[in-house]
Amino acid sequence: MCGEDSVAGILFVPLSIILEMETPEDREDSIKHYKERDPEGWEAYVEWCKQMEESTGEKYYY
């Protein structure tokens, strides 16, 4: 499981940074795009964000 978490972090951190830097309107468009393009990947990203928020206390955008 640890290996899977590491891979998820490598894949999801850049997306998290991109969403954080976008304006709210652009973020909404990006989220819609990612959800439509890869629904399963998006769900995995959301779960990763929730786990990171719980463990770090930081805000993640999803």
PDB file of N, CA and C in Angstrom:
ATOM      1  N   MET A   1       0.824  -1.203   0.000  1.00  0.00           N
ATOM      2  CA  MET A   1       0.000   0.000   0.000  1.00  0.00           C
ATOM      3  C   MET A   1       0.861   1.257   0.000  1.00  0.00           C
ATOM      4  N   CYS A   2       1.953   1.226   0.710  1.00  0.00           N
ATOM      5  CA  CYS A   2       2.815   2.410   0.764  1.00  0.00           C
ATOM      6  C   CYS A   2       3.306   2.794  -0.625  1.00  0.00           C
ATOM      7  N   GLY A   3       3.656   1.805  -1.427  1.00  0.00           N
ATOM      8  CA  GLY A   3       4.099   2.083  -2.786  1.00  0.00           C
ATOM      9  C   GLY A   3       3.025   2.766  -3.599  1.00  0.00           C
ATOM     10  N   GLU A   4       1.784   2.304  -3.446  1.00  0.00           N
ATOM     11  CA  GLU A   4       0.677   2.915  -4.170  1.00  0.00           C
ATOM     12  C   GLU A   4       0.488   4.367  -3.740  1.00  0.00           C
ATOM     13  N   ASP A   5       0.612   4.644  -2.455  1.00  0.00           N
ATOM     14  CA  ASP A   5       0.474   6.011  -1.961  1.00  0.00           C
ATOM     15  C   ASP A   5       1.572   6.905  -2.527  1.00  0.00           C
ATOM     16  N   SER A   6       2.775   6.371  -2.634  1.00  0.00           N
ATOM     17  CA  SER A   6       3.881   7.158  -3.177  1.00  0.00           C
ATOM     18  C   SER A   6       3.625   7.510  -4.636  1.00  0.00           C
ATOM     19  N   VAL A   7       3.150   6.539  -5.405  1.00  0.00           N
ATOM     20  CA  VAL A   7       2.847   6.788  -6.811  1.00  0.00           C
ATOM     21  C   VAL A   7       1.729   7.811  -6.922  1.00  0.00           C
ATOM     22  N   ALA A   8       0.710   7.684  -6.106  1.00  0.00           N
ATOM     23  CA  ALA A   8      -0.400   8.637  -6.134  1.00  0.00           C
ATOM     24  C   ALA A   8       0.112  10.037  -5.830  1.00  0.00           C
ATOM     25  N   GLY A   9       0.978  10.158  -4.853  1.00  0.00           N
ATOM     26  CA  GLY A   9       1.525  11.472  -4.507  1.00  0.00           C
ATOM     27  C   GLY A   9       2.285  12.093  -5.660  1.00  0.00           C
ATOM     28  N   ILE A  10       3.070  11.287  -6.357  1.00  0.00           N
ATOM     29  CA  ILE A  10       3.835  11.789  -7.500  1.00  0.00           C
ATOM     30  C   ILE A  10       2.892  12.288  -8.591  1.00  0.00           C
ATOM     31  N   LEU A  11       1.800  11.585  -8.795  1.00  0.00           N
ATOM     32  CA  LEU A  11       0.855  11.958  -9.840  1.00  0.00           C
ATOM     33  C   LEU A  11      -0.057  13.107  -9.420  1.00  0.00           C
ATOM     34  N   PHE A  12      -0.435  13.158  -8.163  1.00  0.00           N
ATOM     35  CA  PHE A  12      -1.462  14.098  -7.731  1.00  0.00           C
ATOM     36  C   PHE A  12      -0.925  15.429  -7.237  1.00  0.00           C
ATOM     37  N   VAL A  13       0.281  15.496  -6.739  1.00  0.00           N
ATOM     38  CA  VAL A  13       0.818  16.760  -6.225  1.00  0.00           C
ATOM     39  C   VAL A  13       0.828  17.843  -7.307  1.00  0.00           C
ATOM     40  N   PRO A  14       1.313  17.549  -8.533  1.00  0.00           N
ATOM     41  CA  PRO A  14       1.276  18.611  -9.552  1.00  0.00           C
ATOM     42  C   PRO A  14      -0.143  19.113  -9.840  1.00  0.00           C
ATOM     43  N   LEU A  15      -1.113  18.210  -9.894  1.00  0.00           N
ATOM     44  CA  LEU A  15      -2.501  18.615 -10.133  1.00  0.00           C
ATOM     45  C   LEU A  15      -2.993  19.491  -8.988  1.00  0.00           C
ATOM     46  N   SER A  16      -2.664  19.122  -7.771  1.00  0.00           N
ATOM     47  CA  SER A  16      -3.067  19.899  -6.606  1.00  0.00           C
ATOM     48  C   SER A  16      -2.495  21.315  -6.671  1.00  0.00           C
ATOM     49  N   ILE A  17      -1.240  21.421  -7.064  1.00  0.00           N
ATOM     50  CA  ILE A  17      -0.592  22.731  -7.161  1.00  0.00           C
ATOM     51  C   ILE A  17      -1.246  23.571  -8.253  1.00  0.00           C
ATOM     52  N   ILE A  18      -1.514  22.953  -9.384  1.00  0.00           N
ATOM     53  CA  ILE A  18      -2.164  23.659 -10.494  1.00  0.00           C
ATOM     54  C   ILE A  18      -3.519  24.193 -10.053  1.00  0.00           C
ATOM     55  N   LEU A  19      -4.330  23.349  -9.427  1.00  0.00           N
ATOM     56  CA  LEU A  19      -5.667  23.782  -9.003  1.00  0.00           C
ATOM     57  C   LEU A  19      -5.587  24.893  -7.960  1.00  0.00           C
ATOM     58  N   GLU A  20      -4.610  24.818  -7.079  1.00  0.00           N
ATOM     59  CA  GLU A  20      -4.464  25.853  -6.046  1.00  0.00           C
ATOM     60  C   GLU A  20      -4.116  27.209  -6.663  1.00  0.00           C
ATOM     61  N   MET A  21      -3.340  27.208  -7.735  1.00  0.00           N
ATOM     62  CA  MET A  21      -2.881  28.455  -8.340  1.00  0.00           C
ATOM     63  C   MET A  21      -3.920  29.082  -9.269  1.00  0.00           C
ATOM     64  N   GLU A  22      -4.906  28.326  -9.681  1.00  0.00           N
ATOM     65  CA  GLU A  22      -5.905  28.846 -10.612  1.00  0.00           C
ATOM     66  C   GLU A  22      -6.914  29.757  -9.915  1.00  0.00           C
ATOM     67  N   THR A  23      -7.552  30.604 -10.711  1.00  0.00           N
ATOM     68  CA  THR A  23      -8.661  31.398 -10.192  1.00  0.00           C
ATOM     69  C   THR A  23      -9.829  30.448  -9.932  1.00  0.00           C
ATOM     70  N   PRO A  24     -10.764  30.826  -9.077  1.00  0.00           N
ATOM     71  CA  PRO A  24     -11.902  29.939  -8.816  1.00  0.00           C
ATOM     72  C   PRO A  24     -12.645  29.516 -10.093  1.00  0.00           C
ATOM     73  N   GLU A  25     -12.791  30.424 -11.045  1.00  0.00           N
ATOM     74  CA  GLU A  25     -13.498  30.091 -12.279  1.00  0.00           C
ATOM     75  C   GLU A  25     -12.708  29.078 -13.105  1.00  0.00           C
ATOM     76  N   ASP A  26     -11.405  29.319 -13.233  1.00  0.00           N
ATOM     77  CA  ASP A  26     -10.563  28.388 -13.981  1.00  0.00           C
ATOM     78  C   ASP A  26     -10.499  27.035 -13.288  1.00  0.00           C
ATOM     79  N   ARG A  27     -10.445  27.058 -11.958  1.00  0.00           N
ATOM     80  CA  ARG A  27     -10.393  25.819 -11.187  1.00  0.00           C
ATOM     81  C   ARG A  27     -11.649  24.989 -11.446  1.00  0.00           C
ATOM     82  N   GLU A  28     -12.788  25.645 -11.462  1.00  0.00           N
ATOM     83  CA  GLU A  28     -14.051  24.944 -11.715  1.00  0.00           C
ATOM     84  C   GLU A  28     -14.034  24.279 -13.093  1.00  0.00           C
ATOM     85  N   ASP A  29     -13.544  24.989 -14.097  1.00  0.00           N
ATOM     86  CA  ASP A  29     -13.438  24.428 -15.449  1.00  0.00           C
ATOM     87  C   ASP A  29     -12.463  23.254 -15.491  1.00  0.00           C
ATOM     88  N   SER A  30     -11.333  23.398 -14.816  1.00  0.00           N
ATOM     89  CA  SER A  30     -10.337  22.331 -14.799  1.00  0.00           C
ATOM     90  C   SER A  30     -10.882  21.084 -14.124  1.00  0.00           C
ATOM     91  N   ILE A  31     -11.560  21.267 -12.998  1.00  0.00           N
ATOM     92  CA  ILE A  31     -12.129  20.128 -12.280  1.00  0.00           C
ATOM     93  C   ILE A  31     -13.140  19.414 -13.164  1.00  0.00           C
ATOM     94  N   LYS A  32     -13.986  20.165 -13.842  1.00  0.00           N
ATOM     95  CA  LYS A  32     -14.962  19.557 -14.749  1.00  0.00           C
ATOM     96  C   LYS A  32     -14.246  18.752 -15.836  1.00  0.00           C
ATOM     97  N   HIS A  33     -13.196  19.335 -16.392  1.00  0.00           N
ATOM     98  CA  HIS A  33     -12.426  18.667 -17.437  1.00  0.00           C
ATOM     99  C   HIS A  33     -11.824  17.357 -16.927  1.00  0.00           C
ATOM    100  N   TYR A  34     -11.164  17.398 -15.765  1.00  0.00           N
ATOM    101  CA  TYR A  34     -10.521  16.202 -15.229  1.00  0.00           C
ATOM    102  C   TYR A  34     -11.555  15.123 -14.880  1.00  0.00           C
ATOM    103  N   LYS A  35     -12.693  15.522 -14.329  1.00  0.00           N
ATOM    104  CA  LYS A  35     -13.743  14.557 -13.991  1.00  0.00           C
ATOM    105  C   LYS A  35     -14.260  13.848 -15.231  1.00  0.00           C
ATOM    106  N   GLU A  36     -14.469  14.593 -16.312  1.00  0.00           N
ATOM    107  CA  GLU A  36     -14.983  14.007 -17.547  1.00  0.00           C
ATOM    108  C   GLU A  36     -13.931  13.151 -18.244  1.00  0.00           C
ATOM    109  N   ARG A  37     -12.696  13.595 -18.203  1.00  0.00           N
ATOM    110  CA  ARG A  37     -11.616  12.904 -18.913  1.00  0.00           C
ATOM    111  C   ARG A  37     -11.245  11.581 -18.263  1.00  0.00           C
ATOM    112  N   ASP A  38     -11.219  11.538 -16.935  1.00  0.00           N
ATOM    113  CA  ASP A  38     -10.795  10.327 -16.222  1.00  0.00           C
ATOM    114  C   ASP A  38     -11.552  10.224 -14.889  1.00  0.00           C
ATOM    115  N   PRO A  39     -12.807   9.775 -14.940  1.00  0.00           N
ATOM    116  CA  PRO A  39     -13.603   9.722 -13.704  1.00  0.00           C
ATOM    117  C   PRO A  39     -12.972   8.877 -12.593  1.00  0.00           C
ATOM    118  N   GLU A  40     -12.408   7.737 -12.937  1.00  0.00           N
ATOM    119  CA  GLU A  40     -11.786   6.886 -11.912  1.00  0.00           C
ATOM    120  C   GLU A  40     -10.546   7.550 -11.330  1.00  0.00           C
ATOM    121  N   GLY A  41      -9.747   8.148 -12.190  1.00  0.00           N
ATOM    122  CA  GLY A  41      -8.556   8.862 -11.718  1.00  0.00           C
ATOM    123  C   GLY A  41      -8.937  10.036 -10.830  1.00  0.00           C
ATOM    124  N   TRP A  42     -10.028  10.720 -11.195  1.00  0.00           N
ATOM    125  CA  TRP A  42     -10.477  11.856 -10.390  1.00  0.00           C
ATOM    126  C   TRP A  42     -10.906  11.386  -9.012  1.00  0.00           C
ATOM    127  N   GLU A  43     -11.629  10.281  -8.952  1.00  0.00           N
ATOM    128  CA  GLU A  43     -12.060   9.761  -7.647  1.00  0.00           C
ATOM    129  C   GLU A  43     -10.854   9.388  -6.792  1.00  0.00           C
ATOM    130  N   ALA A  44      -9.843   8.802  -7.401  1.00  0.00           N
ATOM    131  CA  ALA A  44      -8.617   8.464  -6.665  1.00  0.00           C
ATOM    132  C   ALA A  44      -7.943   9.735  -6.159  1.00  0.00           C
ATOM    133  N   TYR A  45      -7.931  10.770  -6.986  1.00  0.00           N
ATOM    134  CA  TYR A  45      -7.341  12.045  -6.587  1.00  0.00           C
ATOM    135  C   TYR A  45      -8.090  12.638  -5.388  1.00  0.00           C
ATOM    136  N   VAL A  46      -9.416  12.618  -5.431  1.00  0.00           N
ATOM    137  CA  VAL A  46     -10.224  13.163  -4.339  1.00  0.00           C
ATOM    138  C   VAL A  46      -9.930  12.401  -3.041  1.00  0.00           C
ATOM    139  N   GLU A  47      -9.849  11.084  -3.115  1.00  0.00           N
ATOM    140  CA  GLU A  47      -9.543  10.299  -1.919  1.00  0.00           C
ATOM    141  C   GLU A  47      -8.160  10.648  -1.377  1.00  0.00           C
ATOM    142  N   TRP A  48      -7.191  10.817  -2.287  1.00  0.00           N
ATOM    143  CA  TRP A  48      -5.845  11.190  -1.875  1.00  0.00           C
ATOM    144  C   TRP A  48      -5.872  12.546  -1.173  1.00  0.00           C
ATOM    145  N   CYS A  49      -6.602  13.508  -1.739  1.00  0.00           N
ATOM    146  CA  CYS A  49      -6.705  14.841  -1.143  1.00  0.00           C
ATOM    147  C   CYS A  49      -7.290  14.770   0.259  1.00  0.00           C
ATOM    148  N   LYS A  50      -8.330  13.987   0.421  1.00  0.00           N
ATOM    149  CA  LYS A  50      -8.966  13.861   1.741  1.00  0.00           C
ATOM    150  C   LYS A  50      -7.993  13.276   2.752  1.00  0.00           C
ATOM    151  N   GLN A  51      -7.228  12.269   2.336  1.00  0.00           N
ATOM    152  CA  GLN A  51      -6.239  11.675   3.238  1.00  0.00           C
ATOM    153  C   GLN A  51      -5.151  12.684   3.594  1.00  0.00           C
ATOM    154  N   MET A  52      -4.711  13.454   2.608  1.00  0.00           N
ATOM    155  CA  MET A  52      -3.673  14.451   2.857  1.00  0.00           C
ATOM    156  C   MET A  52      -4.190  15.554   3.773  1.00  0.00           C
ATOM    157  N   GLU A  53      -5.418  15.997   3.568  1.00  0.00           N
ATOM    158  CA  GLU A  53      -5.997  17.019   4.447  1.00  0.00           C
ATOM    159  C   GLU A  53      -6.066  16.514   5.880  1.00  0.00           C
ATOM    160  N   GLU A  54      -6.457  15.261   6.026  1.00  0.00           N
ATOM    161  CA  GLU A  54      -6.571  14.681   7.362  1.00  0.00           C
ATOM    162  C   GLU A  54      -5.203  14.572   8.038  1.00  0.00           C
ATOM    163  N   SER A  55      -4.192  14.175   7.277  1.00  0.00           N
ATOM    164  CA  SER A  55      -2.886  13.966   7.894  1.00  0.00           C
ATOM    165  C   SER A  55      -2.077  15.259   8.049  1.00  0.00           C
ATOM    166  N   THR A  56      -2.284  16.239   7.166  1.00  0.00           N
ATOM    167  CA  THR A  56      -1.468  17.450   7.239  1.00  0.00           C
ATOM    168  C   THR A  56      -2.210  18.671   7.753  1.00  0.00           C
ATOM    169  N   GLY A  57      -3.543  18.647   7.640  1.00  0.00           N
ATOM    170  CA  GLY A  57      -4.331  19.805   8.026  1.00  0.00           C
ATOM    171  C   GLY A  57      -4.364  20.901   6.976  1.00  0.00           C
ATOM    172  N   GLU A  58      -3.704  20.684   5.834  1.00  0.00           N
ATOM    173  CA  GLU A  58      -3.668  21.667   4.760  1.00  0.00           C
ATOM    174  C   GLU A  58      -4.887  21.494   3.846  1.00  0.00           C
ATOM    175  N   LYS A  59      -5.236  22.560   3.141  1.00  0.00           N
ATOM    176  CA  LYS A  59      -6.367  22.553   2.206  1.00  0.00           C
ATOM    177  C   LYS A  59      -5.900  22.052   0.842  1.00  0.00           C
ATOM    178  N   TYR A  60      -6.655  21.110   0.285  1.00  0.00           N
ATOM    179  CA  TYR A  60      -6.418  20.618  -1.066  1.00  0.00           C
ATOM    180  C   TYR A  60      -7.668  20.890  -1.882  1.00  0.00           C
ATOM    181  N   TYR A  61      -7.485  21.193  -3.148  1.00  0.00           N
ATOM    182  CA  TYR A  61      -8.625  21.540  -4.013  1.00  0.00           C
ATOM    183  C   TYR A  61      -9.074  20.328  -4.813  1.00  0.00           C
ATOM    184  N   TYR A  62     -10.381  20.048  -4.706  1.00  0.00           N
ATOM    185  CA  TYR A  62     -10.987  18.950  -5.461  1.00  0.00           C
ATOM    186  C   TYR A  62     -12.451  19.194  -5.617  1.00  0.00           C
TER     187      TYR A  62
END
